[in-house]
Coordinates of C-alpha atoms in Angstrom, one line a residue:
Chain L
M1182 CA 18.0 13.1 -19.7
N1183 CA 16.3 15.1 -22.4
R1184 CA 14.1 13.9 -25.3
S1185 CA 16.8 13.9 -28.0
Q1186 CA 19.2 12.1 -25.8
L1187 CA 16.5 9.4 -25.2
F1188 CA 15.9 9.1 -28.9
E1189 CA 19.7 8.8 -29.5
Q1190 CA 19.8 5.9 -27.1
I1191 CA 16.9 4.2 -28.9
K1192 CA 18.6 4.5 -32.3
K1193 CA 21.9 3.3 -30.9
K1194 CA 20.5 0.3 -29.2
K1195 CA 17.7 -0.3 -31.7
S1196 CA 15.5 -0.9 -28.8
Y1197 CA 12.7 0.9 -26.8
L1198 CA 12.6 -1.7 -24.1
C1199 CA 12.1 -0.7 -20.5
V1200 CA 12.9 -3.4 -18.0
G1201 CA 10.7 -3.3 -14.9
L1202 CA 12.6 -3.9 -11.7
D1203 CA 9.7 -5.4 -9.7
T1204 CA 12.2 -7.1 -7.4
D1205 CA 10.5 -9.5 -4.9
L1206 CA 12.4 -11.4 -2.3
Q1207 CA 9.9 -14.3 -2.7
K1208 CA 10.7 -14.6 -6.4
I1209 CA 14.4 -14.1 -6.8
P1210 CA 16.7 -17.1 -6.9
K1211 CA 17.2 -18.6 -3.5
H1212 CA 21.0 -18.5 -3.6
L1213 CA 20.9 -14.7 -3.6
L1214 CA 19.2 -14.6 -0.2
S1215 CA 22.5 -15.0 1.7
A1216 CA 23.9 -11.8 0.1
A1217 CA 24.2 -8.7 2.3
D1218 CA 21.6 -7.0 0.1
P1219 CA 19.8 -9.6 -1.9
V1220 CA 17.5 -7.1 -3.7
F1221 CA 20.5 -5.0 -4.9
E1222 CA 22.5 -8.1 -5.8
F1223 CA 19.6 -9.3 -8.0
N1224 CA 19.1 -5.9 -9.6
K1225 CA 22.9 -5.6 -10.2
Q1226 CA 23.1 -8.9 -12.1
I1227 CA 19.9 -8.2 -14.0
I1228 CA 21.3 -4.8 -15.1
D1229 CA 24.6 -6.3 -16.1
A1230 CA 22.7 -8.9 -18.1
T1231 CA 20.2 -6.6 -19.9
H1232 CA 21.6 -3.1 -20.2
K1233 CA 22.8 -3.7 -23.8
Y1234 CA 19.2 -4.3 -24.9
T1235 CA 17.5 -1.7 -22.7
V1236 CA 17.0 2.0 -22.8
A1237 CA 15.1 2.4 -19.6
Y1238 CA 14.8 0.8 -16.1
K1239 CA 11.7 1.1 -14.1
P1240 CA 11.8 0.1 -10.4
N1241 CA 8.3 -0.4 -9.1
I1242 CA 8.6 1.6 -5.8
A1243 CA 6.1 -0.5 -3.9
F1244 CA 8.5 -3.5 -4.0
Y1245 CA 11.1 -1.4 -2.2
E1246 CA 8.8 0.4 0.2
A1247 CA 7.4 -2.9 1.4
L1248 CA 10.9 -3.7 2.8
G1249 CA 11.1 -0.6 5.0
P1250 CA 14.2 1.6 5.3
K1251 CA 16.4 -1.2 4.0
G1252 CA 14.3 -1.3 0.8
W1253 CA 15.0 2.4 0.1
E1254 CA 18.7 1.7 0.5
S1255 CA 18.5 -1.1 -2.1
L1256 CA 16.7 1.2 -4.4
Q1257 CA 19.2 4.0 -4.0
K1258 CA 22.1 1.6 -4.7
T1259 CA 20.3 0.2 -7.7
L1260 CA 19.8 3.7 -9.1
E1261 CA 23.4 4.5 -8.7
Y1262 CA 24.4 1.3 -10.5
I1263 CA 22.3 1.9 -13.6
P1264 CA 24.5 3.2 -16.4
K1265 CA 24.0 7.0 -16.9
D1266 CA 22.9 6.7 -20.5
I1267 CA 19.9 4.7 -19.5
F1268 CA 16.6 6.5 -18.7
T1269 CA 15.2 5.8 -15.2
I1270 CA 11.6 5.7 -14.1
A1271 CA 10.3 5.8 -10.5
D1272 CA 7.1 3.9 -10.9
A1273 CA 5.5 5.5 -7.9
K1274 CA 2.2 6.8 -9.0
R1275 CA 2.4 9.8 -6.7
G1276 CA 0.2 12.9 -6.8
D1277 CA -0.9 15.2 -4.0
I1278 CA -1.5 18.9 -3.2
G1279 CA 1.2 21.3 -4.5
N1280 CA 3.5 21.5 -1.5
T1281 CA 3.3 17.7 -1.0
S1282 CA 4.0 16.9 -4.7
S1283 CA 7.1 19.2 -4.4
L1284 CA 8.4 17.0 -1.6
Y1285 CA 7.8 13.8 -3.7
A1286 CA 9.7 15.5 -6.6
R1287 CA 12.6 16.3 -4.2
A1288 CA 12.6 12.7 -3.0
F1289 CA 12.7 11.1 -6.4
F1290 CA 14.6 13.8 -8.5
E1291 CA 17.1 15.1 -5.9
Q1292 CA 17.4 12.5 -3.2
M1293 CA 17.5 9.7 -5.8
N1294 CA 18.2 11.4 -9.1
F1295 CA 15.5 9.5 -11.1
D1296 CA 14.9 10.9 -14.6
S1297 CA 11.1 10.5 -14.3
I1298 CA 8.2 9.5 -12.1
T1299 CA 4.8 8.1 -12.8
V1300 CA 2.0 10.4 -11.5
A1301 CA -1.7 9.9 -11.0
P1302 CA -3.8 12.7 -12.4
Y1303 CA -6.8 12.7 -10.0
M1304 CA -5.9 15.8 -8.1
G1305 CA -5.2 17.9 -11.1
E1306 CA -2.8 20.5 -12.2
D1307 CA -1.2 21.7 -9.0
S1308 CA -0.5 18.0 -8.1
V1309 CA 1.4 17.5 -11.3
K1310 CA 3.2 20.8 -11.9
P1311 CA 5.7 20.7 -9.0
F1312 CA 7.4 17.7 -10.8
L1313 CA 7.8 19.8 -13.9
D1314 CA 9.9 22.4 -12.1
F1315 CA 13.0 20.2 -12.5
K1316 CA 15.0 20.6 -15.7
N1317 CA 15.2 17.5 -17.8
K1318 CA 13.1 15.6 -15.4
W1319 CA 9.8 14.0 -16.6
V1320 CA 6.3 13.3 -15.5
I1321 CA 4.8 10.1 -16.8
L1322 CA 1.1 10.7 -16.3
L1323 CA -1.4 7.9 -15.9
A1324 CA -3.8 8.1 -18.9
H1325 CA -5.1 4.7 -19.7
T1326 CA -3.8 1.9 -17.6
S1327 CA -3.9 -1.8 -18.5
N1328 CA -5.4 -3.3 -15.3
P1329 CA -8.9 -4.6 -15.0
G1330 CA -10.0 -1.6 -12.9
S1331 CA -8.9 0.8 -15.6
S1332 CA -12.5 0.8 -16.9
D1333 CA -14.0 1.9 -13.6
F1334 CA -13.2 5.6 -13.9
Q1335 CA -10.9 6.1 -16.9
L1336 CA -13.8 5.4 -19.3
F1337 CA -16.2 7.8 -17.6
E1338 CA -17.5 9.8 -20.5
S1339 CA -18.6 13.4 -20.9
N1340 CA -19.9 14.7 -24.2
G1341 CA -18.2 11.9 -26.1
R1342 CA -14.9 12.3 -24.4
K1343 CA -13.6 9.8 -21.9
L1344 CA -11.8 10.7 -18.7
Y1345 CA -8.4 9.4 -20.0
E1346 CA -8.8 11.5 -23.1
E1347 CA -9.6 14.5 -21.0
V1348 CA -6.4 13.8 -18.9
I1349 CA -4.4 13.8 -22.1
R1350 CA -6.0 16.9 -23.5
K1351 CA -5.9 19.0 -20.4
S1352 CA -2.4 18.0 -19.3
Q1353 CA -0.9 19.2 -22.6
Q1354 CA -1.6 22.7 -21.4
W1355 CA 0.7 22.1 -18.5
S1356 CA 3.9 21.0 -20.2
T1357 CA 5.4 19.8 -23.5
P1358 CA 6.5 16.5 -25.0
D1359 CA 10.0 17.4 -23.6
Q1360 CA 8.9 16.7 -20.0
L1361 CA 5.6 14.9 -20.2
M1362 CA 4.9 11.3 -21.2
Y1363 CA 1.8 9.2 -20.7
V1364 CA 1.1 5.7 -19.4
V1365 CA -0.9 4.0 -22.2
G1366 CA -1.8 0.4 -21.6
A1367 CA -3.7 0.0 -24.8
T1368 CA -3.8 -3.5 -26.1
Q1369 CA -6.3 -2.8 -28.9
A1370 CA -5.2 -1.3 -32.2
E1371 CA -8.0 1.3 -32.6
K1372 CA -7.5 2.6 -29.1
M1373 CA -3.7 3.0 -29.5
Q1374 CA -4.3 4.7 -32.8
S1375 CA -6.8 7.2 -31.3
I1376 CA -4.6 7.9 -28.3
R1377 CA -1.6 8.6 -30.6
A1378 CA -3.8 11.1 -32.5
L1379 CA -4.5 12.9 -29.2
A1380 CA -0.8 13.2 -28.4
P1381 CA 1.2 12.9 -31.6
D1382 CA 4.6 13.9 -30.2
H1383 CA 4.6 12.5 -26.7
F1384 CA 6.4 9.4 -25.5
F1385 CA 4.1 6.7 -24.2
L1386 CA 5.2 4.2 -21.5
V1387 CA 3.4 1.0 -22.4
P1388 CA 3.0 -1.7 -19.7
G1389 CA 1.3 -5.0 -20.4
I1390 CA 3.8 -6.7 -22.6
G1391 CA 4.9 -10.1 -21.2
A1392 CA 3.3 -11.4 -18.0
Q1393 CA 0.3 -9.0 -18.5
G1394 CA -0.4 -10.1 -22.1
G1395 CA -0.3 -7.6 -25.0
D1396 CA 1.0 -7.4 -28.4
L1397 CA 4.3 -5.7 -29.2
E1398 CA 3.7 -5.6 -32.9
M1399 CA 0.3 -3.9 -32.6
V1400 CA 1.6 -1.4 -30.0
S1401 CA 4.5 -0.6 -32.3
K1402 CA 2.5 -0.3 -35.5
F1403 CA -0.1 2.0 -34.1
G1404 CA 1.8 3.7 -31.3
M1405 CA 5.1 4.7 -32.9
N1406 CA 5.8 8.2 -34.1
D1407 CA 8.8 9.6 -36.0
H1408 CA 11.1 9.7 -32.9
C1409 CA 9.8 6.3 -31.8
G1410 CA 7.7 7.7 -29.0
L1411 CA 7.4 4.4 -27.2
L1412 CA 9.0 2.8 -24.1
V1413 CA 7.6 -0.7 -23.8
N1414 CA 7.9 -2.2 -20.3
S1415 CA 8.5 -5.8 -19.5
A1416 CA 9.2 -7.0 -16.0
R1417 CA 8.4 -10.5 -15.0
A1418 CA 8.9 -12.1 -18.4
I1419 CA 12.5 -10.9 -18.3
I1420 CA 13.6 -10.7 -14.7
Y1421 CA 11.9 -13.9 -13.6
A1422 CA 12.6 -15.9 -16.8
S1423 CA 14.4 -18.3 -14.4
A1424 CA 14.5 -18.6 -10.6
E1425 CA 17.7 -20.7 -10.7
K1426 CA 21.4 -19.8 -10.9
D1427 CA 21.0 -19.1 -14.7
F1428 CA 18.5 -16.3 -14.0
S1429 CA 20.8 -13.5 -15.4
K1430 CA 21.7 -15.5 -18.5
R1431 CA 18.0 -16.2 -19.1
A1432 CA 17.0 -12.6 -18.5
S1433 CA 19.6 -11.5 -21.0
E1434 CA 18.2 -14.0 -23.6
E1435 CA 14.7 -12.7 -23.1
A1436 CA 15.7 -9.1 -23.3
A1437 CA 17.7 -9.8 -26.5
K1438 CA 14.6 -11.5 -28.0
V1439 CA 12.5 -8.4 -27.3
Q1440 CA 15.2 -6.1 -28.7
Q1441 CA 15.4 -8.1 -31.9
S1442 CA 11.7 -7.7 -32.5
M1443 CA 11.9 -4.0 -31.7
E1444 CA 14.7 -3.6 -34.2
I1445 CA 12.4 -4.9 -36.9
Y1446 CA 9.5 -2.7 -35.8
L1447 CA 11.7 0.4 -35.6
H1448 CA 12.8 -0.2 -39.2
A1449 CA 9.2 -1.0 -40.3
F1450 CA 7.2 1.7 -38.6
T1451 CA 9.3 4.9 -38.2
Chain N
M419 CA -9.1 0.0 15.0
N420 CA -12.8 -0.7 14.0
R421 CA -15.6 1.8 13.5
S422 CA -17.2 1.5 16.9
Q423 CA -13.8 1.9 18.7
L424 CA -13.2 5.1 16.7
F425 CA -16.6 6.4 17.7
E426 CA -15.9 5.6 21.3
Q427 CA -12.7 7.7 21.2
I428 CA -14.6 10.6 19.6
K429 CA -17.2 10.5 22.4
K430 CA -14.6 10.1 25.1
K431 CA -12.4 13.0 23.9
K432 CA -15.3 15.1 22.6
S433 CA -13.2 15.6 19.5
Y434 CA -12.9 14.5 15.9
L435 CA -9.6 16.3 15.4
C436 CA -7.0 14.7 13.2
V437 CA -3.5 16.3 13.6
G438 CA -1.5 16.2 10.4
L439 CA 2.2 15.4 11.0
D440 CA 3.6 17.3 8.0
T441 CA 6.9 17.5 9.6
D442 CA 9.4 19.6 7.7
L443 CA 13.0 20.2 8.8
Q444 CA 12.9 23.7 7.5
K445 CA 9.9 24.6 9.7
I446 CA 10.5 22.9 13.0
P447 CA 12.1 24.9 15.8
K448 CA 15.9 25.4 15.3
H449 CA 16.8 24.0 18.7
L450 CA 15.6 20.6 17.7
L451 CA 18.0 20.3 14.8
S452 CA 20.8 19.1 17.1
A453 CA 18.7 16.1 18.2
A454 CA 19.7 12.6 17.0
D455 CA 16.4 12.4 15.0
P456 CA 14.9 15.9 14.9
V457 CA 11.8 14.8 13.0
F458 CA 11.0 12.2 15.6
E459 CA 11.8 14.5 18.4
F460 CA 9.4 17.1 17.0
N461 CA 6.7 14.6 16.5
K462 CA 7.1 13.1 19.9
Q463 CA 6.7 16.5 21.6
I464 CA 3.7 17.4 19.4
I465 CA 2.1 14.1 20.2
D466 CA 2.7 14.6 24.0
A467 CA 1.2 18.1 23.7
T468 CA -1.9 17.2 21.6
H469 CA -3.0 13.6 22.2
K470 CA -5.6 14.6 24.8
Y471 CA -7.5 16.6 22.1
T472 CA -6.9 14.3 19.1
V473 CA -8.5 11.1 17.8
A474 CA -6.2 10.7 14.8
Y475 CA -2.7 11.4 13.6
K476 CA -2.0 11.7 9.9
P477 CA 1.7 11.7 8.9
N478 CA 2.0 13.0 5.3
I479 CA 4.3 10.4 3.9
A480 CA 5.9 12.7 1.3
F481 CA 7.6 14.6 4.2
Y482 CA 9.3 11.4 5.4
E483 CA 10.1 10.0 1.9
A484 CA 11.9 13.3 1.0
L485 CA 14.4 12.5 3.7
G486 CA 15.4 9.1 2.3
P487 CA 15.8 5.9 4.5
K488 CA 16.3 8.1 7.6
G489 CA 12.9 9.6 7.0
W490 CA 11.3 6.1 7.1
E491 CA 13.0 5.4 10.4
S492 CA 11.6 8.6 11.8
L493 CA 8.1 7.7 10.5
Q494 CA 8.3 4.2 12.0
K495 CA 9.4 5.6 15.4
T496 CA 6.6 8.1 15.3
L497 CA 4.0 5.5 14.6
E498 CA 5.2 3.4 17.5
Y499 CA 5.0 6.4 19.8
I500 CA 1.4 7.3 19.0
P501 CA -0.9 6.0 21.8
K502 CA -2.7 2.8 20.7
D503 CA -6.2 4.3 21.2
I504 CA -5.5 6.9 18.5
F505 CA -6.4 6.2 14.9
T506 CA -3.4 6.5 12.4
I507 CA -3.6 7.6 8.8
A508 CA -0.8 7.1 6.3
D509 CA -1.5 10.0 3.9
A510 CA 0.2 8.4 1.0
K511 CA -2.3 8.6 -1.8
R512 CA -1.2 5.3 -3.2
G513 CA -2.9 3.1 -5.9
D514 CA -1.5 0.8 -8.5
I515 CA -2.3 -2.6 -10.1
G516 CA -3.4 -5.3 -7.8
N517 CA -0.1 -7.0 -7.0
T518 CA 1.5 -3.6 -6.4
S519 CA -1.3 -2.3 -4.2
S520 CA -0.9 -5.5 -2.2
L521 CA 2.7 -4.5 -1.5
Y522 CA 1.8 -1.0 -0.5
A523 CA -0.7 -2.5 1.8
R524 CA 1.9 -4.7 3.4
A525 CA 4.3 -1.7 3.7
F526 CA 1.7 0.5 5.5
F527 CA -0.4 -2.1 7.4
E528 CA 2.2 -4.8 8.3
Q529 CA 5.6 -3.2 8.1
M530 CA 4.3 0.0 9.9
N531 CA 0.9 -1.0 11.4
F532 CA -1.0 2.1 10.3
D533 CA -4.8 1.8 10.7
S534 CA -5.5 3.4 7.4
I535 CA -4.1 4.7 4.1
T536 CA -5.3 7.4 1.7
V537 CA -5.7 5.9 -1.8
A538 CA -6.2 7.5 -5.2
P539 CA -9.1 6.0 -7.2
Y540 CA -7.9 6.5 -10.8
M541 CA -6.9 2.9 -11.5
G542 CA -10.2 1.5 -10.2
E543 CA -11.3 -1.5 -8.2
D544 CA -8.3 -3.8 -8.3
S545 CA -6.0 -1.0 -7.2
V546 CA -8.2 -0.4 -4.1
K547 CA -9.3 -3.9 -3.1
P548 CA -5.9 -5.3 -1.8
F549 CA -6.0 -2.7 1.0
L550 CA -9.3 -4.1 2.1
D551 CA -8.0 -7.6 2.7
F552 CA -6.6 -6.5 6.0
K553 CA -9.0 -6.8 9.0
N554 CA -9.8 -3.6 10.8
K555 CA -7.6 -1.6 8.3
W556 CA -9.1 1.2 6.3
V557 CA -9.0 2.7 2.8
I558 CA -9.6 6.4 2.8
L559 CA -10.4 7.0 -0.9
L560 CA -9.9 10.4 -2.5
A561 CA -13.3 11.6 -3.6
H562 CA -13.3 15.4 -3.7
T563 CA -10.1 17.1 -2.6
S564 CA -9.6 20.7 -1.5
N565 CA -6.7 21.8 -3.7
P566 CA -7.1 24.1 -6.8
G567 CA -6.6 21.3 -9.2
S568 CA -9.5 19.3 -7.8
S569 CA -11.7 20.9 -10.4
D570 CA -9.6 19.6 -13.3
F571 CA -10.9 16.0 -13.4
Q572 CA -13.0 15.5 -10.2
L573 CA -15.8 17.6 -11.7
F574 CA -15.8 15.9 -15.0
E575 CA -19.5 15.1 -15.5
S576 CA -21.4 12.3 -17.2
N577 CA -25.2 12.3 -17.3
G578 CA -25.4 14.8 -14.5
R579 CA -23.0 12.8 -12.3
K580 CA -19.6 14.2 -11.5
L581 CA -16.5 12.0 -11.3
Y582 CA -16.1 12.3 -7.6
E583 CA -19.8 11.3 -7.2
E584 CA -19.1 8.3 -9.4
V585 CA -16.1 7.4 -7.2
I586 CA -18.3 7.5 -4.1
R587 CA -21.1 5.5 -5.8
K588 CA -19.0 2.8 -7.3
S589 CA -16.6 2.3 -4.5
Q590 CA -19.5 1.5 -2.1
Q591 CA -19.8 -1.8 -4.1
W592 CA -16.3 -2.7 -3.0
S593 CA -16.6 -2.3 0.8
T594 CA -18.6 -1.1 3.7
P595 CA -18.4 1.9 6.0
D596 CA -16.5 -0.4 8.4
Q597 CA -13.4 -0.2 6.1
L598 CA -13.9 2.6 3.7
M599 CA -13.8 6.4 4.3
Y600 CA -13.6 9.3 1.8
V601 CA -11.5 12.3 1.5
V602 CA -14.0 15.2 1.2
G603 CA -12.5 18.6 1.0
A604 CA -15.8 20.4 0.6
T605 CA -15.8 23.9 1.9
Q606 CA -19.3 24.8 0.6
A607 CA -22.4 23.8 2.6
E608 CA -24.5 22.5 -0.4
K609 CA -21.7 20.3 -1.6
M610 CA -21.0 18.8 1.8
Q611 CA -24.7 18.1 2.2
S612 CA -24.9 16.4 -1.2
I613 CA -21.9 14.3 -0.6
R614 CA -23.2 13.2 2.8
A615 CA -26.4 12.1 1.1
L616 CA -24.4 9.9 -1.3
A617 CA -22.6 8.2 1.6
P618 CA -24.7 8.6 4.8
D619 CA -22.8 6.2 7.0
H620 CA -19.2 6.6 6.0
F621 CA -16.5 8.6 7.8
F622 CA -15.1 11.5 5.9
L623 CA -11.6 12.8 6.3
V624 CA -11.9 16.5 5.8
P625 CA -8.7 18.5 5.0
G626 CA -8.7 22.3 4.6
I627 CA -9.3 23.5 8.1
G628 CA -6.6 25.9 9.3
A629 CA -3.8 26.9 6.9
Q630 CA -5.9 25.8 3.9
G631 CA -9.0 27.9 5.0
G632 CA -12.4 26.3 5.5
D633 CA -15.1 26.4 8.0
L634 CA -15.4 23.9 10.8
E635 CA -18.9 24.8 11.8
M636 CA -20.2 24.4 8.2
V637 CA -18.4 21.1 7.8
S638 CA -19.8 19.8 11.1
K639 CA -23.3 21.0 10.5
F640 CA -23.7 19.5 7.0
G641 CA -21.2 16.6 7.3
M642 CA -21.9 15.0 10.6
N643 CA -24.0 11.8 10.9
D644 CA -25.3 10.0 14.0
H645 CA -21.9 8.5 14.8
C646 CA -20.0 11.7 14.0
G647 CA -18.7 10.5 10.7
L648 CA -16.0 13.2 10.5
L649 CA -12.3 13.4 11.0
V650 CA -11.2 17.0 10.5
N651 CA -7.6 17.4 9.8
S652 CA -5.4 20.4 10.8
A653 CA -1.7 20.4 10.3
R654 CA 0.2 23.7 10.0
A655 CA -2.2 25.7 12.2
I656 CA -1.4 23.4 15.1
I657 CA 2.1 21.9 14.6
Y658 CA 3.6 25.2 13.5
A659 CA 1.7 27.5 15.8
S660 CA 5.1 28.6 17.0
A661 CA 8.6 28.0 15.6
E662 CA 10.2 28.8 19.0
K663 CA 10.9 26.7 22.2
D664 CA 7.2 27.1 23.2
F665 CA 6.0 25.2 20.0
S666 CA 4.6 22.3 21.9
K667 CA 2.7 24.5 24.4
R668 CA 1.3 26.5 21.5
A669 CA 0.4 23.4 19.6
S670 CA -1.5 22.1 22.7
E671 CA -3.4 25.4 23.0
E672 CA -4.4 25.4 19.3
A673 CA -5.5 21.8 19.5
A674 CA -7.5 22.5 22.6
K675 CA -9.2 25.4 20.9
V676 CA -10.3 23.2 18.0
Q677 CA -11.4 20.5 20.5
Q678 CA -13.6 23.0 22.4
S679 CA -15.4 24.0 19.2
M680 CA -15.8 20.3 18.2
E681 CA -17.4 19.6 21.6
I682 CA -20.0 22.2 20.9
Y683 CA -20.7 20.9 17.4
L684 CA -20.9 17.3 18.6
H685 CA -23.5 18.4 21.0
A686 CA -25.4 20.5 18.5
F687 CA -25.3 18.3 15.4
T688 CA -25.5 14.6 16.5

């Protein structure tokens, strides 16, 4: 999916919601455990219930990998089930030497046909570039994450420039906003504003709304650009809104609530 | 496997060779492609041919992931086939928020029973710690890698300290040399010496011998400590020494050659 197609979807659905498919056998409703593939069954019902309000789905690859080969089959079926006009993100945080990153790119872009993958920047340019060789496929590079440990190295500072700022600056030499997004977990207004100034045209994938705390209005106000430029992820608050038989109905209600706020912010801030 | 068991193996085999199982269907001998599981068949014969000279095997996870669910089955069979007195490394370069790293830890330490996993430090402490909750399991943290892009961010410098040095310094607060190793791809003497000074007791996993260039004597002279402290990886130079029917014989010869040099260096430098 290219950038203008993504923006079209955002305008059509009046939403920039990304639903995180962090599907955990220990958390899904018990009645699904007797299905042939409980993970896929859960995802299928969540997708049916939320796709009207959603422009992206983001399976967290760890949850599937932890189940062994069966988990990869559930992931592949899930990906095939997602409507083709919805952007898909492999939240895999990969990144390795060139020939190895090429293989990860093949795994996620060819074997599984994801639109994008999250990539860790530590190993530099040749670890990122192989993912950019695929037309209309995207790298979502970790810039500033929202977890407690994000301050350990991402704030390491050289001549007034923090590491995450250096990642944003340097990586713009490798690609364009048509193939490169950033993970920006900023929950402070000034920080979101300063990161947007560094990368005015890029999409940001913003985690940290919902179970991780955060503030959708602030993120929208200071992070939006004229083609939205935001995908805001919510996982647990939507997919685990209920652990009972009404889980898909509750997920739909939660996603709708977020979409309604987003419709207001899209009107107010673009 | 704990640290003293690993050192015992090194003394017994007079070797600190790690063989990288970067098994690629496009590179293995053609006659294996008719096997039910060509990847496992290749690995099995490589393991049979090299285990006498080897203290560690390091499957590069990307090569298996690129094959989909079948690749994970080949990986699991390979891991079960490796003799139990040989250290195993999942070269996966994972690292994510705490609950997600926990799942990766379960995937590689429980689902597959690897001894260790390579981890990227960008997301900080809570992305690394979940791997350390498993007794006698190891984190091998990326410090200074050997690829061209390693200079992009790893050399980012604050107050005279480079990012990779900060990674080594800070991560020592999270664990001990009994569970933490570093990836050190230094091919210059002074750099290896200065990194050893930062982490005198830790094992280093050193890539870059063989197909990637490098200098085993230099690495050994400046990197070794009194319990060896080195695992030196070689992949292509051994496993693809020949693409014909003699591949396992040639792999054995190449591994033996490396072991013979290592025996000399162990004698000279510890």
